[in-house]
Short mmCIF file of C-alpha atoms in Angstrom, two decimals:
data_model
loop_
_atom_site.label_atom_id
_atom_site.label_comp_id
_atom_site.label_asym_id
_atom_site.label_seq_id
_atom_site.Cartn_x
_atom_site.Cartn_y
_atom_site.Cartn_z
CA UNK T 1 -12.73 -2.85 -1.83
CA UNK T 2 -10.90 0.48 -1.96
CA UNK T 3 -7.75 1.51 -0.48
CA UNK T 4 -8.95 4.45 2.55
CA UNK T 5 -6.94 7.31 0.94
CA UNK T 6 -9.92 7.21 -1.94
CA UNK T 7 -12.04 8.50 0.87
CA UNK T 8 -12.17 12.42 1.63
CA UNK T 9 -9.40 12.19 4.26
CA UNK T 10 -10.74 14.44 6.30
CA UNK T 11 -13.74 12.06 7.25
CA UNK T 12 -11.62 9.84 9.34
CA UNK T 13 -13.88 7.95 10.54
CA UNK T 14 -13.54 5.89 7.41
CA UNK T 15 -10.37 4.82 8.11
CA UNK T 16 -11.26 3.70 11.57
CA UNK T 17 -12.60 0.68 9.94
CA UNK T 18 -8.92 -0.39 9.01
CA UNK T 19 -7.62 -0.73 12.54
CA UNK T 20 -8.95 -3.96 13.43
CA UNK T 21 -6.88 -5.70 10.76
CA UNK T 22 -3.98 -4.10 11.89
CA UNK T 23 -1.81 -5.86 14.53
CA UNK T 24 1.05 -3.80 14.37
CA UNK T 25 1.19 -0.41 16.21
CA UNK T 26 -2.48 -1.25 17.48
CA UNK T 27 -2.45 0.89 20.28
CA UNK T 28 -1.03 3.92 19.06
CA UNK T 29 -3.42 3.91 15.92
CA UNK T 30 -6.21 3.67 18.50
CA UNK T 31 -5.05 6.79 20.53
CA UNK T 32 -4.45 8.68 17.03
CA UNK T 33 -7.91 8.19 16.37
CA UNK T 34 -8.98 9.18 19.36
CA UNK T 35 -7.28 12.10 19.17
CA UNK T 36 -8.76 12.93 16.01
CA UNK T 37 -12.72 11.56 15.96
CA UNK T 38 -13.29 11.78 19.80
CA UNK T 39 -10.93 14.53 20.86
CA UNK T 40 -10.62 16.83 17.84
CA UNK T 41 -7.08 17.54 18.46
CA UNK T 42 -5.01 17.13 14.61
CA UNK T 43 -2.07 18.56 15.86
CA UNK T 44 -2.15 15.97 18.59
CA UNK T 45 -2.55 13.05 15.95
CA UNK T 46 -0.23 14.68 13.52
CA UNK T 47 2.79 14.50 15.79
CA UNK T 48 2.23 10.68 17.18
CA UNK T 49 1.83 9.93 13.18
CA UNK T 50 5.05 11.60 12.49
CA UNK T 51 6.48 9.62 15.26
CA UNK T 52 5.50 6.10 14.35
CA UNK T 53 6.16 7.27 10.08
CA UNK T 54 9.99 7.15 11.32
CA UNK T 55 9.82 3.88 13.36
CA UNK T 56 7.93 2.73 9.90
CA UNK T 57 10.86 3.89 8.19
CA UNK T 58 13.41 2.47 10.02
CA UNK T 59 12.11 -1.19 10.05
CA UNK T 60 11.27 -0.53 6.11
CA UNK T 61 7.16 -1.50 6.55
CA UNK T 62 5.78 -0.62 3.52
CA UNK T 63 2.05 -1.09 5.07
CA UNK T 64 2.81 1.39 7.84
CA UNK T 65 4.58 3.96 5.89
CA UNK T 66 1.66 4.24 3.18
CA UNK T 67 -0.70 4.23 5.96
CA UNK T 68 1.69 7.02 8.09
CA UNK T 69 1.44 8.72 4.60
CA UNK T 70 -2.09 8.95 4.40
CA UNK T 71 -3.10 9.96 8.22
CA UNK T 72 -0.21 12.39 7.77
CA UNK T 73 -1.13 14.39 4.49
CA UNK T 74 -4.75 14.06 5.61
CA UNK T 75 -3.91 15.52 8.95
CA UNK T 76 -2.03 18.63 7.50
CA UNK T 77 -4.50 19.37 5.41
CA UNK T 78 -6.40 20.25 8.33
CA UNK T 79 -3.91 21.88 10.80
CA UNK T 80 -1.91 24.16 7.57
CA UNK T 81 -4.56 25.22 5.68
CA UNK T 82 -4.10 26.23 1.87
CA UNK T 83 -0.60 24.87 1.30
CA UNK T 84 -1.49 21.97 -1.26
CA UNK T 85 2.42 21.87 -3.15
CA UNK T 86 3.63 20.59 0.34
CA UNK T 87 1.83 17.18 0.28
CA UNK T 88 2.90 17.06 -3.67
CA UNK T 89 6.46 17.56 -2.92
CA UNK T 90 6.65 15.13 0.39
CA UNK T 91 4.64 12.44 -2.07
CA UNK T 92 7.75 12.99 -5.01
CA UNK T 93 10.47 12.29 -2.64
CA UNK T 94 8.71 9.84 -1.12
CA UNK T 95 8.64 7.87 -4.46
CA UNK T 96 12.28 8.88 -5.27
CA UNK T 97 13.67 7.27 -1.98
CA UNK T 98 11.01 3.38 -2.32
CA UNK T 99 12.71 1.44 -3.61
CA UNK T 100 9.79 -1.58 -3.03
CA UNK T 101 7.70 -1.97 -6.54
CA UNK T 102 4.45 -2.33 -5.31
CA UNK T 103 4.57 0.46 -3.02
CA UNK T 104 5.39 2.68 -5.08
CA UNK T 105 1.93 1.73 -7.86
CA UNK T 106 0.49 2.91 -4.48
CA UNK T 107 1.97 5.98 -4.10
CA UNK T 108 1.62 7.03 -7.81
CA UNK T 109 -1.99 6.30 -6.95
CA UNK T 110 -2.04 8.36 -4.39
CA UNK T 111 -0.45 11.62 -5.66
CA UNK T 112 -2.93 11.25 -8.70
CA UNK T 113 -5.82 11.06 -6.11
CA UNK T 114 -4.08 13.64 -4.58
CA UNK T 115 -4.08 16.47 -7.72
CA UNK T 116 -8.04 14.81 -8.21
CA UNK T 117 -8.95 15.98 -5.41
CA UNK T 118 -7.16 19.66 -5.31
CA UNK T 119 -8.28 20.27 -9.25
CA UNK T 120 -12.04 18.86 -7.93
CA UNK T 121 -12.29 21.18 -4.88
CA UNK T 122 -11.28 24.24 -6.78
CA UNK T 123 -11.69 23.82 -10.75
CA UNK T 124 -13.92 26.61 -11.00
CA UNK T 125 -10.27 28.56 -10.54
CA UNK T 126 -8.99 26.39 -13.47
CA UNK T 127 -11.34 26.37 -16.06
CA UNK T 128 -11.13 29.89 -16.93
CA UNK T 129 -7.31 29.88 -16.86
CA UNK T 130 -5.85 29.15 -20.09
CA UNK T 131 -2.80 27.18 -20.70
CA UNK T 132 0.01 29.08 -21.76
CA UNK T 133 3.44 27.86 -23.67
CA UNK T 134 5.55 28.69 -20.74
CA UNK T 135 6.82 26.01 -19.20
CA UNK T 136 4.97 24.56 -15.87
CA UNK T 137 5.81 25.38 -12.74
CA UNK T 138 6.21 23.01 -9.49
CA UNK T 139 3.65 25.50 -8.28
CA UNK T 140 0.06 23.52 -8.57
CA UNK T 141 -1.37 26.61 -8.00
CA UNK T 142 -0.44 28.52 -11.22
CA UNK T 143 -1.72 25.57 -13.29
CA UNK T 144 -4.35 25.20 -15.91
CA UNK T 145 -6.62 22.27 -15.83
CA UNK T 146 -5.17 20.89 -18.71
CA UNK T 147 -1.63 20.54 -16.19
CA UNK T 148 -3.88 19.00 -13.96
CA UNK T 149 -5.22 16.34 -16.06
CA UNK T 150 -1.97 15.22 -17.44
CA UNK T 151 -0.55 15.02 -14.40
CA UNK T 152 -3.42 12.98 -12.59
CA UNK T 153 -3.75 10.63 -15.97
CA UNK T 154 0.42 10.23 -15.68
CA UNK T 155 0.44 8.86 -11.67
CA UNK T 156 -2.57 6.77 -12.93
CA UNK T 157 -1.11 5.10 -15.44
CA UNK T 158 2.29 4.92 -13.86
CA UNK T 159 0.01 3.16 -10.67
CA UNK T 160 -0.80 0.31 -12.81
CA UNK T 161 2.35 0.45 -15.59
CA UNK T 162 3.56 -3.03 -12.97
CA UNK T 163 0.91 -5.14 -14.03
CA UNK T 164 2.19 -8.13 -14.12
CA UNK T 165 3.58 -7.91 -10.87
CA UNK T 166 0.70 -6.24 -8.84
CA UNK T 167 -1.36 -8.73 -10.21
CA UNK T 168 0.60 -11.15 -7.60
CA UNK T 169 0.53 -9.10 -4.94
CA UNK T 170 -1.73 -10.49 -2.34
CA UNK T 171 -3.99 -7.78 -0.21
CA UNK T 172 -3.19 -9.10 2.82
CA UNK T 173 0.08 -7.71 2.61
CA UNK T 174 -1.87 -4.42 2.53
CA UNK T 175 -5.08 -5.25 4.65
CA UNK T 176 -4.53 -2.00 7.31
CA UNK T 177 -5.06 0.13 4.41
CA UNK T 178 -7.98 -1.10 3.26
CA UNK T 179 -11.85 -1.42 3.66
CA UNK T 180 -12.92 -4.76 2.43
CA UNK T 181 -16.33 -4.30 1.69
CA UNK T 182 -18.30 -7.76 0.42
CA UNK T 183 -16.81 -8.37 -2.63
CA UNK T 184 -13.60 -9.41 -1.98
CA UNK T 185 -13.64 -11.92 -4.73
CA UNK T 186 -13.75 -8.90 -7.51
CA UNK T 187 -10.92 -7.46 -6.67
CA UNK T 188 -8.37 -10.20 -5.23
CA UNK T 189 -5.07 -8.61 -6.25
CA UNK T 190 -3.53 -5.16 -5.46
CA UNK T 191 -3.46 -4.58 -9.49
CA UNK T 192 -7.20 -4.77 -9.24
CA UNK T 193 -7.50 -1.90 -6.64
CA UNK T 194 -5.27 0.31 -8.36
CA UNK T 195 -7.60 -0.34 -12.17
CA UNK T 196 -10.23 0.35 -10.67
CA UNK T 197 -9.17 3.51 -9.27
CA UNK T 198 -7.75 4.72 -12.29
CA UNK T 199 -10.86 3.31 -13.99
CA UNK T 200 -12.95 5.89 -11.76
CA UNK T 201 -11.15 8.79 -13.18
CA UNK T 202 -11.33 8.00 -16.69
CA UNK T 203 -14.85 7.30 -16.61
CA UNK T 204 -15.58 10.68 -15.74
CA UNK T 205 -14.28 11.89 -18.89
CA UNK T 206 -12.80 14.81 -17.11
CA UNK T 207 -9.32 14.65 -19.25
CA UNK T 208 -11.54 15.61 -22.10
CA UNK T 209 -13.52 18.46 -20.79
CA UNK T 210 -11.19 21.13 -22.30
CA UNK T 211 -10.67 19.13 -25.78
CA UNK T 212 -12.68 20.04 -28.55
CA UNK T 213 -15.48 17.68 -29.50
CA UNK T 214 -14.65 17.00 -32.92
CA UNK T 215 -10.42 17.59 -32.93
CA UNK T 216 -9.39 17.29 -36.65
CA UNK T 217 -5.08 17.12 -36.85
CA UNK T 218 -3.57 16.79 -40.15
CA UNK T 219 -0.99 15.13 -40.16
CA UNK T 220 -0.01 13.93 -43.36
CA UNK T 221 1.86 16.17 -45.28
CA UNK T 222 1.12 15.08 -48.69
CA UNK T 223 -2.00 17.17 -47.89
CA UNK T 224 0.05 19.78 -48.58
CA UNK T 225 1.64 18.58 -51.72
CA UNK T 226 0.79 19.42 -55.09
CA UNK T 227 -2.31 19.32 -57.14
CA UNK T 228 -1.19 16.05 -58.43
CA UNK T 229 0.86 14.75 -55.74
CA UNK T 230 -2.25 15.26 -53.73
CA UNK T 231 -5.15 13.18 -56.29
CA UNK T 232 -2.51 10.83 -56.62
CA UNK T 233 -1.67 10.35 -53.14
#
């Protein structure tokens, strides 16, 4: 079971799988993915997404506006090319205005998945940009993939910081968002998803890639004491 924003976005027929479980807005969802799978028209989809993202909004549905979210980012992606800060910056103020717990692990989760995915599609930029002392930029674009890891390992850990309550959120409350696959019994709780996402990054030991194997830090300084101070130390 994975939430559908871990899928490339652009392959929406992924998240065509989701519709069936969701009652709410059926229709319109239906037409948007017409317009996108069967009709090829984004700019179509974008602006009916934008449309039901405010009556989301305005009846506070946290299931719809994560699932507005991810049609909508995915969508501009494809219809304004090469402007990746723009999804960053709509994700931030999204999380500054939630003020529902849970939604916002998700979101975290999704801005980390969201610098993955930039840094993935274009590190061969980063890894021969070193990291300088001056302070970073809001610009993702003029960052080294050191920025990049911190930042995705931050929104990943800040995804799953809530354990105690995600671990009593039920997935129904979320089920439009996500493909069940057949082994719903491994990951019964929201907290679960969001590991295991986190999980997949970490694995890949990418965080590490621009660390020296075998880092040595002193930091004690008696080692630089003395002669004596230092045998008897």
């Amino acid at each position: 079971r994975k939430l559908i924003f871990c899928y490339l976005f652009i392959q929406f027929g992924n998240n065509a799988f989701t519709q069936k479980n969701d009652t709410l807005f059926k229709l319109q969802w239906i037409d948007i993915d017409s317009n996108i799978i069967q009709q090829n028209l984004p700019k179509s989809a974008l602006t009916k997404v934008n449309v039901l993202y405010q009556k989301s909004k305005q009846i506070q549905n946290q299931q719809q506006i994560i699932k507005c979210l991810i049609y909508k980012l995915s969508l501009e992606d494809v219809v304004f090319e090469n402007k990746p800060n723009n999804a960053i910056i709509f994700l931030e103020n999204e999380l500054a205005t939630t003020k529902n717990e849970d939604a916002k692990s998700i979101l975290y989760c999704l801005l980390a998945n969201r610098y993955q995915n930039y840094f993935n599609s274009n590190r061969w930029r980063y890894f021969n940009r070193s990291k300088t002392n001056e302070s970073k930029t809001n610009d993702i674009e003029t960052w080294s993939a050191d920025d990049f890891n911190e930042a995705i390992t931050m929104n990943y850990l800040k995804s799953i910081e809530n354990a105690s309550l995600l671990q009593t959120i039920n997935l129904d409350n979320y089920k439009s968002i996500i493909v069940k696959g057949n082994t719903r019994n491994l990951r019964p709780t929201l907290y679960d998803i969001l590991m295991h996402d986190a999980l997949d990054y970490f694995k890949t030991g990418n965080y590490y890639l621009t660390k020296p194997a075998y880092a040595f830090e002193l930091n004690d300084i008696k080692a630089l004491s003395t002669s004596n101070d230092f045998v008897n130390h």
